[in-house]
PDB file of C-alpha atoms in Angstrom:
ATOM      1  CA  SER A 790       0.774 -12.861   1.794  1.00 87.00           C
ATOM      2  CA  SER A 791      -0.368 -11.306   5.095  1.00 88.00           C
ATOM      3  CA  TYR A 792      -4.008 -12.132   4.351  1.00 91.00           C
ATOM      4  CA  ALA A 793      -3.057 -15.692   3.496  1.00 93.00           C
ATOM      5  CA  THR A 794      -1.253 -15.977   6.854  1.00 93.00           C
ATOM      6  CA  ASP A 795      -4.367 -14.610   8.614  1.00 94.00           C
ATOM      7  CA  LEU A 796      -6.623 -17.154   6.892  1.00 96.00           C
ATOM      8  CA  ARG A 797      -4.278 -20.057   7.648  1.00 96.00           C
ATOM      9  CA  ARG A 798      -4.218 -19.078  11.338  1.00 94.00           C
ATOM     10  CA  PHE A 799      -8.015 -18.897  11.374  1.00 95.00           C
ATOM     11  CA  GLY A 800      -8.240 -22.300   9.633  1.00 95.00           C
ATOM     12  CA  HIS A 801      -5.954 -23.863  12.241  1.00 95.00           C
ATOM     13  CA  HIS A 802      -8.136 -22.357  14.997  1.00 94.00           C
ATOM     14  CA  LEU A 803     -11.306 -23.887  13.468  1.00 94.00           C
ATOM     15  CA  ALA A 804      -9.576 -27.253  13.119  1.00 95.00           C
ATOM     16  CA  GLU A 805      -8.448 -27.210  16.757  1.00 93.00           C
ATOM     17  CA  LYS A 806     -12.002 -26.381  17.888  1.00 92.00           C
ATOM     18  CA  LYS A 807     -13.465 -28.953  15.459  1.00 93.00           C
ATOM     19  CA  ILE A 808     -15.697 -26.343  13.879  1.00 93.00           C
ATOM     20  CA  GLU A 809     -16.741 -26.922  10.254  1.00 92.00           C
ATOM     21  CA  LEU A 810     -16.632 -23.879   7.963  1.00 89.00           C
ATOM     22  CA  GLU A 811     -20.363 -24.247   7.275  1.00 90.00           C
ATOM     23  CA  SER A 812     -21.060 -24.123  11.017  1.00 91.00           C
ATOM     24  CA  VAL A 813     -19.135 -20.942  11.849  1.00 92.00           C
ATOM     25  CA  GLU A 814     -21.262 -18.473  13.781  1.00 92.00           C
ATOM     26  CA  ARG A 815     -20.653 -14.860  14.812  1.00 88.00           C
ATOM     27  CA  LEU A 816     -19.817 -15.949  18.374  1.00 89.00           C
ATOM     28  CA  HIS A 817     -17.071 -18.264  17.113  1.00 92.00           C
ATOM     29  CA  ILE A 818     -15.410 -15.367  15.311  1.00 91.00           C
ATOM     30  CA  VAL A 819     -15.764 -13.032  18.294  1.00 88.00           C
ATOM     31  CA  ARG A 820     -14.078 -15.597  20.527  1.00 89.00           C
ATOM     32  CA  TYR A 821     -11.350 -16.113  17.955  1.00 92.00           C
ATOM     33  CA  PHE A 822     -10.511 -12.422  17.997  1.00 88.00           C
ATOM     34  CA  GLN A 823     -10.619 -12.379  21.765  1.00 87.00           C
ATOM     35  CA  SER A 824      -7.991 -15.096  21.703  1.00 89.00           C
ATOM     36  CA  LEU A 825      -5.838 -13.074  19.309  1.00 88.00           C
ATOM     37  CA  ARG A 826      -5.939 -10.078  21.603  1.00 82.00           C
ATOM     38  CA  SER A 827      -5.179 -12.258  24.653  1.00 83.00           C
ATOM     39  CA  ALA A 828      -2.166 -13.590  22.739  1.00 86.00           C
ATOM     40  CA  GLY A 829      -0.866 -10.005  22.386  1.00 83.00           C
ATOM     41  CA  ILE A 830      -1.736  -9.517  18.696  1.00 83.00           C
ATOM     42  CA  SER A 831      -1.882  -5.782  18.008  1.00 79.00           C
ATOM     43  CA  ALA A 832      -5.147  -3.981  17.164  1.00 76.00           C
ATOM     44  CA  ARG A 833      -3.816  -3.244  13.666  1.00 78.00           C
ATOM     45  CA  SER A 834      -2.992  -6.917  12.953  1.00 85.00           C
ATOM     46  CA  THR A 835      -6.359  -7.951  14.401  1.00 85.00           C
ATOM     47  CA  ALA A 836      -8.119  -5.468  12.091  1.00 85.00           C
ATOM     48  CA  ARG A 837      -6.224  -6.899   9.123  1.00 89.00           C
ATOM     49  CA  ALA A 838      -7.193 -10.458  10.121  1.00 91.00           C
ATOM     50  CA  LEU A 839     -10.843  -9.399  10.322  1.00 90.00           C
ATOM     51  CA  ALA A 840     -10.581  -7.904   6.845  1.00 91.00           C
ATOM     52  CA  ALA A 841      -9.159 -11.152   5.507  1.00 94.00           C
ATOM     53  CA  ILE A 842     -11.796 -13.343   7.175  1.00 94.00           C
ATOM     54  CA  ARG A 843     -14.633 -10.979   6.188  1.00 92.00           C
ATOM     55  CA  GLY A 844     -13.470 -11.014   2.565  1.00 93.00           C
ATOM     56  CA  PHE A 845     -13.205 -14.811   2.670  1.00 95.00           C
ATOM     57  CA  PHE A 846     -16.799 -15.268   3.861  1.00 94.00           C
ATOM     58  CA  ARG A 847     -18.096 -12.777   1.297  1.00 93.00           C
ATOM     59  CA  PHE A 848     -16.343 -14.845  -1.350  1.00 94.00           C
ATOM     60  CA  LEU A 849     -17.928 -18.073  -0.056  1.00 93.00           C
ATOM     61  CA  ILE A 850     -21.382 -16.482  -0.198  1.00 92.00           C
ATOM     62  CA  ALA A 851     -20.798 -15.033  -3.677  1.00 93.00           C
ATOM     63  CA  GLU A 852     -19.792 -18.528  -4.855  1.00 93.00           C
ATOM     64  CA  LYS A 853     -22.890 -19.972  -3.133  1.00 91.00           C
ATOM     65  CA  HIS A 854     -20.913 -22.179  -0.743  1.00 91.00           C
ATOM     66  CA  LEU A 855     -22.601 -20.542   2.267  1.00 90.00           C
ATOM     67  CA  GLN A 856     -25.972 -18.998   2.931  1.00 89.00           C
ATOM     68  CA  HIS A 857     -25.132 -16.466   5.670  1.00 89.00           C
ATOM     69  CA  ASP A 858     -22.151 -14.283   6.616  1.00 91.00           C
ATOM     70  CA  PRO A 859     -21.052 -14.688  10.238  1.00 92.00           C
ATOM     71  CA  THR A 860     -18.852 -11.588   9.983  1.00 89.00           C
ATOM     72  CA  GLU A 861     -21.849  -9.320   9.251  1.00 85.00           C
ATOM     73  CA  ASN A 862     -22.135  -6.353  11.631  1.00 78.00           C
ATOM     74  CA  LEU A 863     -18.791  -7.136  13.341  1.00 78.00           C
ATOM     75  CA  GLU A 864     -17.126  -3.871  14.239  1.00 73.00           C
ATOM     76  CA  ASN A 865     -13.456  -3.242  13.456  1.00 69.00           C
ATOM     77  CA  PRO A 866     -11.162  -3.095  16.501  1.00 64.00           C
ATOM     78  CA  ARG A 867      -9.719   0.299  17.314  1.00 60.00           C
ATOM     79  CA  VAL A 868      -6.708   0.400  15.079  1.00 52.00           C
ATOM     80  CA  TRP A 869      -4.864   3.704  15.463  1.00 47.00           C
ATOM     81  CA  THR A 870      -3.099   2.927  18.677  1.00 50.00           C
ATOM     82  CA  SER A 871       0.030   4.465  17.206  1.00 62.00           C
ATOM     83  CA  LEU A 872       0.459   7.233  14.673  1.00 69.00           C
ATOM     84  CA  PRO A 873       1.907   6.462  11.212  1.00 78.00           C
ATOM     85  CA  LYS A 874       5.540   7.507  10.926  1.00 84.00           C
ATOM     86  CA  SER A 875       6.497  10.133   8.357  1.00 88.00           C
ATOM     87  CA  LEU A 876       9.798  11.731   7.408  1.00 92.00           C
ATOM     88  CA  PRO A 877      10.620  15.422   7.921  1.00 93.00           C
ATOM     89  CA  PRO A 878      10.674  17.380   4.685  1.00 93.00           C
ATOM     90  CA  ALA A 879      14.479  17.715   4.831  1.00 95.00           C
ATOM     91  CA  ASP A 880      14.913  13.922   4.990  1.00 95.00           C
ATOM     92  CA  VAL A 881      12.529  13.502   2.042  1.00 96.00           C
ATOM     93  CA  GLU A 882      14.557  15.989   0.021  1.00 96.00           C
ATOM     94  CA  ALA A 883      17.788  14.166   0.883  1.00 96.00           C
ATOM     95  CA  LEU A 884      16.247  10.842  -0.074  1.00 97.00           C
ATOM     96  CA  LEU A 885      15.017  12.161  -3.450  1.00 97.00           C
ATOM     97  CA  ARG A 886      18.498  13.486  -4.206  1.00 96.00           C
ATOM     98  CA  ALA A 887      20.249  10.227  -3.264  1.00 97.00           C
ATOM     99  CA  PRO A 888      19.899   8.237  -6.584  1.00 97.00           C
ATOM    100  CA  SER A 889      22.512   9.035  -9.219  1.00 95.00           C
ATOM    101  CA  ARG A 890      21.356  10.721 -12.427  1.00 95.00           C
ATOM    102  CA  GLU A 891      24.325   9.264 -14.270  1.00 96.00           C
ATOM    103  CA  THR A 892      23.135   5.640 -14.419  1.00 97.00           C
ATOM    104  CA  PRO A 893      19.968   3.919 -15.712  1.00 97.00           C
ATOM    105  CA  ASP A 894      19.402   2.409 -12.221  1.00 97.00           C
ATOM    106  CA  GLY A 895      19.714   5.828 -10.620  1.00 97.00           C
ATOM    107  CA  LEU A 896      17.340   7.472 -13.061  1.00 98.00           C
ATOM    108  CA  ARG A 897      14.775   4.725 -12.512  1.00 97.00           C
ATOM    109  CA  ASP A 898      15.044   4.850  -8.723  1.00 97.00           C
ATOM    110  CA  ARG A 899      14.825   8.631  -8.693  1.00 97.00           C
ATOM    111  CA  ALA A 900      11.714   8.594 -10.867  1.00 98.00           C
ATOM    112  CA  MET A 901      10.123   5.936  -8.622  1.00 97.00           C
ATOM    113  CA  LEU A 902      10.836   7.915  -5.445  1.00 97.00           C
ATOM    114  CA  GLU A 903       9.653  11.220  -6.952  1.00 97.00           C
ATOM    115  CA  LEU A 904       6.425   9.652  -8.202  1.00 97.00           C
ATOM    116  CA  LEU A 905       5.824   7.864  -4.882  1.00 96.00           C
ATOM    117  CA  TYR A 906       6.204  11.045  -2.897  1.00 96.00           C
ATOM    118  CA  ALA A 907       4.259  13.140  -5.449  1.00 96.00           C
ATOM    119  CA  THR A 908       1.226  10.860  -5.477  1.00 96.00           C
ATOM    120  CA  GLY A 909       1.126   8.913  -2.182  1.00 95.00           C
ATOM    121  CA  LEU A 910       0.677   5.682  -4.101  1.00 96.00           C
ATOM    122  CA  ARG A 911       0.967   2.349  -2.284  1.00 93.00           C
ATOM    123  CA  VAL A 912       4.080   0.452  -3.390  1.00 93.00           C
ATOM    124  CA  SER A 913       1.884  -2.260  -4.991  1.00 92.00           C
ATOM    125  CA  GLU A 914       0.251   0.502  -7.049  1.00 95.00           C
ATOM    126  CA  LEU A 915       3.561   2.123  -7.980  1.00 96.00           C
ATOM    127  CA  ILE A 916       5.166  -1.056  -9.371  1.00 95.00           C
ATOM    128  CA  ASN A 917       2.015  -1.742 -11.389  1.00 95.00           C
ATOM    129  CA  VAL A 918       1.902   1.630 -13.140  1.00 96.00           C
ATOM    130  CA  LYS A 919       1.964   1.116 -16.879  1.00 97.00           C
ATOM    131  CA  ILE A 920       3.116   3.604 -19.474  1.00 97.00           C
ATOM    132  CA  ASP A 921      -0.449   3.873 -20.787  1.00 96.00           C
ATOM    133  CA  ASP A 922      -1.672   4.866 -17.275  1.00 97.00           C
ATOM    134  CA  LEU A 923       0.216   8.182 -17.491  1.00 97.00           C
ATOM    135  CA  VAL A 924      -1.168  11.388 -18.992  1.00 96.00           C
ATOM    136  CA  MET A 925       2.061  13.357 -19.029  1.00 96.00           C
ATOM    137  CA  ASP A 926       0.882  16.665 -20.517  1.00 94.00           C
ATOM    138  CA  ALA A 927      -1.927  16.958 -17.936  1.00 95.00           C
ATOM    139  CA  GLY A 928       0.202  15.569 -15.088  1.00 95.00           C
ATOM    140  CA  TYR A 929      -1.894  12.705 -13.718  1.00 96.00           C
ATOM    141  CA  LEU A 930      -2.014   8.943 -13.688  1.00 97.00           C
ATOM    142  CA  ARG A 931      -4.619   6.241 -13.371  1.00 96.00           C
ATOM    143  CA  THR A 932      -4.191   3.528 -10.759  1.00 95.00           C
ATOM    144  CA  PHE A 933      -6.138   0.639  -9.278  1.00 90.00           C
ATOM    145  CA  GLY A 934      -6.049   0.399  -5.510  1.00 86.00           C
ATOM    146  CA  LYS A 935      -7.527  -2.052  -2.991  1.00 81.00           C
ATOM    147  CA  GLY A 936     -10.549  -3.858  -4.314  1.00 79.00           C
ATOM    148  CA  SER A 937      -9.505  -2.896  -7.855  1.00 82.00           C
ATOM    149  CA  LYS A 938     -10.981   0.571  -7.325  1.00 87.00           C
ATOM    150  CA  GLU A 939      -9.782   2.985  -9.970  1.00 91.00           C
ATOM    151  CA  ARG A 940      -8.718   6.491  -9.081  1.00 93.00           C
ATOM    152  CA  ILE A 941      -6.984   9.426 -10.795  1.00 95.00           C
ATOM    153  CA  VAL A 942      -3.971  10.968  -9.001  1.00 95.00           C
ATOM    154  CA  PRO A 943      -2.204  14.173 -10.043  1.00 96.00           C
ATOM    155  CA  PHE A 944       1.562  14.697  -9.884  1.00 96.00           C
ATOM    156  CA  GLY A 945       3.724  17.781 -10.197  1.00 95.00           C
ATOM    157  CA  ASP A 946       6.458  19.052 -12.512  1.00 96.00           C
ATOM    158  CA  THR A 947       9.361  17.564 -10.579  1.00 96.00           C
ATOM    159  CA  ALA A 948       7.958  14.027 -10.820  1.00 97.00           C
ATOM    160  CA  ARG A 949       7.094  14.587 -14.459  1.00 97.00           C
ATOM    161  CA  GLU A 950      10.661  15.668 -15.273  1.00 97.00           C
ATOM    162  CA  ALA A 951      12.093  12.647 -13.447  1.00 98.00           C
ATOM    163  CA  ILE A 952       9.808  10.280 -15.368  1.00 98.00           C
ATOM    164  CA  VAL A 953      10.655  11.935 -18.719  1.00 97.00           C
ATOM    165  CA  GLU A 954      14.434  11.682 -17.995  1.00 97.00           C
ATOM    166  CA  TYR A 955      14.113   8.067 -16.945  1.00 98.00           C
ATOM    167  CA  SER A 956      11.934   7.211 -19.971  1.00 97.00           C
ATOM    168  CA  GLU A 957      14.412   8.751 -22.423  1.00 97.00           C
ATOM    169  CA  LYS A 958      17.752   7.825 -20.857  1.00 97.00           C
ATOM    170  CA  GLY A 959      17.135   4.970 -18.421  1.00 97.00           C
ATOM    171  CA  ARG A 960      14.209   2.786 -19.364  1.00 97.00           C
ATOM    172  CA  PRO A 961      15.559   1.713 -22.820  1.00 97.00           C
ATOM    173  CA  HIS A 962      18.405   0.029 -20.918  1.00 96.00           C
ATOM    174  CA  PHE A 963      15.920  -2.259 -19.146  1.00 96.00           C
ATOM    175  CA  ASP A 964      13.314  -2.713 -21.908  1.00 95.00           C
ATOM    176  CA  LYS A 965      14.210  -6.229 -23.035  1.00 92.00           C
ATOM    177  CA  HIS A 966      10.755  -7.776 -23.463  1.00 92.00           C
ATOM    178  CA  SER A 967       8.513  -4.791 -24.418  1.00 93.00           C
ATOM    179  CA  ASP A 968       6.944  -4.964 -20.986  1.00 95.00           C
ATOM    180  CA  PRO A 969       4.151  -2.383 -20.588  1.00 96.00           C
ATOM    181  CA  HIS A 970       5.106  -1.449 -16.978  1.00 97.00           C
ATOM    182  CA  LEU A 971       6.776   1.933 -16.472  1.00 97.00           C
ATOM    183  CA  PHE A 972       9.378   0.773 -13.954  1.00 97.00           C
ATOM    184  CA  LEU A 973      11.412  -2.250 -15.030  1.00 96.00           C
ATOM    185  CA  SER A 974      13.941  -4.391 -13.188  1.00 95.00           C
ATOM    186  CA  ASN A 975      17.346  -5.386 -14.540  1.00 93.00           C
ATOM    187  CA  ARG A 976      15.626  -8.430 -16.035  1.00 94.00           C
ATOM    188  CA  GLY A 977      13.275  -6.253 -18.006  1.00 95.00           C
ATOM    189  CA  ARG A 978      10.176  -7.103 -16.009  1.00 95.00           C
ATOM    190  CA  ALA A 979       8.026  -5.139 -13.542  1.00 94.00           C
ATOM    191  CA  MET A 980       9.852  -4.194 -10.355  1.00 93.00           C
ATOM    192  CA  SER A 981       8.914  -6.290  -7.318  1.00 93.00           C
ATOM    193  CA  ARG A 982       7.899  -4.831  -3.916  1.00 91.00           C
ATOM    194  CA  GLN A 983      10.836  -6.491  -2.184  1.00 93.00           C
ATOM    195  CA  SER A 984      13.350  -5.192  -4.702  1.00 94.00           C
ATOM    196  CA  PHE A 985      12.097  -1.636  -4.383  1.00 94.00           C
ATOM    197  CA  TRP A 986      12.088  -1.912  -0.583  1.00 93.00           C
ATOM    198  CA  MET A 987      15.786  -2.851  -0.679  1.00 94.00           C
ATOM    199  CA  LYS A 988      16.557   0.049  -3.000  1.00 95.00           C
ATOM    200  CA  ILE A 989      14.806   2.660  -0.840  1.00 95.00           C
ATOM    201  CA  VAL A 990      16.633   1.399   2.272  1.00 94.00           C
ATOM    202  CA  ARG A 991      19.983   1.707   0.438  1.00 95.00           C
ATOM    203  CA  HIS A 992      19.203   5.220  -0.779  1.00 96.00           C
ATOM    204  CA  ALA A 993      18.099   6.221   2.674  1.00 95.00           C
ATOM    205  CA  ARG A 994      21.420   5.061   4.043  1.00 95.00           C
ATOM    206  CA  ASP A 995      23.294   6.964   1.337  1.00 94.00           C
ATOM    207  CA  ALA A 996      21.272  10.063   2.235  1.00 95.00           C
ATOM    208  CA  GLY A 997      22.313   9.808   5.859  1.00 95.00           C
ATOM    209  CA  ILE A 998      18.811   9.043   7.133  1.00 94.00           C
ATOM    210  CA  SER A 999      19.101   7.184  10.440  1.00 88.00           C
ATOM    211  CA  ALA A1000      15.376   6.400  10.842  1.00 86.00           C
ATOM    212  CA  ARG A1001      14.197   2.918   9.890  1.00 87.00           C
ATOM    213  CA  ILE A1002      12.510   3.560   6.585  1.00 90.00           C
ATOM    214  CA  SER A1003       9.973   1.820   4.384  1.00 87.00           C
ATOM    215  CA  PRO A1004       8.264   2.730   1.099  1.00 86.00           C
ATOM    216  CA  HIS A1005       4.988   3.287   3.020  1.00 88.00           C
ATOM    217  CA  MET A1006       6.678   6.108   4.960  1.00 91.00           C
ATOM    218  CA  LEU A1007       6.731   8.152   1.795  1.00 92.00           C
ATOM    219  CA  ARG A1008       2.959   7.642   1.481  1.00 93.00           C
ATOM    220  CA  HIS A1009       2.590   8.799   5.094  1.00 93.00           C
ATOM    221  CA  SER A1010       4.915  11.760   4.412  1.00 94.00           C
ATOM    222  CA  PHE A1011       2.928  12.708   1.318  1.00 95.00           C
ATOM    223  CA  ALA A1012      -0.326  12.927   3.304  1.00 93.00           C
ATOM    224  CA  THR A1013       1.178  14.615   6.364  1.00 92.00           C
ATOM    225  CA  HIS A1014       3.050  17.282   4.389  1.00 94.00           C
ATOM    226  CA  LEU A1015      -0.002  18.058   2.231  1.00 93.00           C
ATOM    227  CA  LEU A1016      -2.125  18.661   5.313  1.00 91.00           C
ATOM    228  CA  GLU A1017       0.633  20.693   7.040  1.00 90.00           C
ATOM    229  CA  ASN A1018       0.598  22.974   3.981  1.00 91.00           C
ATOM    230  CA  GLY A1019      -3.126  23.523   3.942  1.00 90.00           C
ATOM    231  CA  ALA A1020      -4.463  20.773   1.695  1.00 92.00           C
ATOM    232  CA  ASP A1021      -8.140  19.773   1.999  1.00 91.00           C
ATOM    233  CA  LEU A1022      -8.734  16.531   3.904  1.00 92.00           C
ATOM    234  CA  ARG A1023     -11.247  15.304   1.326  1.00 94.00           C
ATOM    235  CA  SER A1024      -8.751  15.821  -1.516  1.00 93.00           C
ATOM    236  CA  VAL A1025      -6.076  13.915   0.369  1.00 94.00           C
ATOM    237  CA  GLN A1026      -8.580  11.084   1.004  1.00 94.00           C
ATOM    238  CA  LEU A1027      -9.326  10.844  -2.737  1.00 93.00           C
ATOM    239  CA  MET A1028      -5.630  10.832  -3.683  1.00 94.00           C
ATOM    240  CA  LEU A1029      -4.806   8.155  -1.124  1.00 94.00           C
ATOM    241  CA  GLY A1030      -7.753   6.050  -2.153  1.00 92.00           C
ATOM    242  CA  HIS A1031      -9.207   5.730   1.324  1.00 90.00           C
ATOM    243  CA  SER A1032     -12.847   4.565   1.304  1.00 86.00           C
ATOM    244  CA  ASP A1033     -13.474   6.094   4.745  1.00 85.00           C
ATOM    245  CA  ILE A1034     -12.366   9.648   5.557  1.00 87.00           C
ATOM    246  CA  SER A1035     -11.784   8.617   9.212  1.00 80.00           C
ATOM    247  CA  THR A1036      -8.723   6.693   7.935  1.00 83.00           C
ATOM    248  CA  THR A1037      -7.363   9.893   6.392  1.00 88.00           C
ATOM    249  CA  GLN A1038      -8.059  11.914   9.552  1.00 84.00           C
ATOM    250  CA  ILE A1039      -5.232  10.167  11.398  1.00 82.00           C
ATOM    251  CA  TYR A1040      -2.837  12.419   9.409  1.00 82.00           C
ATOM    252  CA  THR A1041      -4.298  15.483  11.038  1.00 79.00           C
ATOM    253  CA  HIS A1042      -3.036  14.086  14.365  1.00 71.00           C
ATOM    254  CA  VAL A1043       0.392  13.511  12.832  1.00 67.00           C
ATOM    255  CA  SER A1044       0.374  17.065  11.499  1.00 63.00           C
ATOM    256  CA  ARG A1045      -0.529  18.516  14.917  1.00 63.00           C
TER     257      ARG A1045
END
């Protein structure tokens, strides 16, 4: 939805300047991003907009609508103006203990939180995990990240135990349509990002966590805590699914 917003904004800009899509040049795009920065748009949002526009032009070329890519050789703006926020280990422990183990909802939420913190998955990846993606005896799962890139991510005994308990005592309560996804909503379908966001905020409140929390904070916490405890940067990069190790290196700054 964010990429769609970025593309609509770019489309409105071209319409205002009376520039046809086929006539877009590199200079037009540079000036567009200069206008975004002048309007106070953050470096991170500008980088996301560039990713959306770059992907759009690559699509147009692949579909043979255009002959050249005006975004070629455009550098990304400097993004890491602020460090990603992670939770202290004590807050993570409190959050993981918050869901009840006496209800199907609690078992599901606990398993989702445990797996999220154990793997550093993006929320979109977590809600799309299917039962067949798990190799329980070996303790790893298969997921598809940005650009449909497949990766294998290990998880530990605590996450495994939470998944087993949910699968045996909680999931049958939600399994109304034989949906292949591991984590199901009360309607028996795959959990949505918005629904899980609401649940994690509620559990954080129950755990007494005052910080404003999001599912992505557990991904940040996963990476930061691994590096604080001596994990190899390259391994963390592979588990997070970063294509560029410079993206992973930001967590070394958080750790310090």
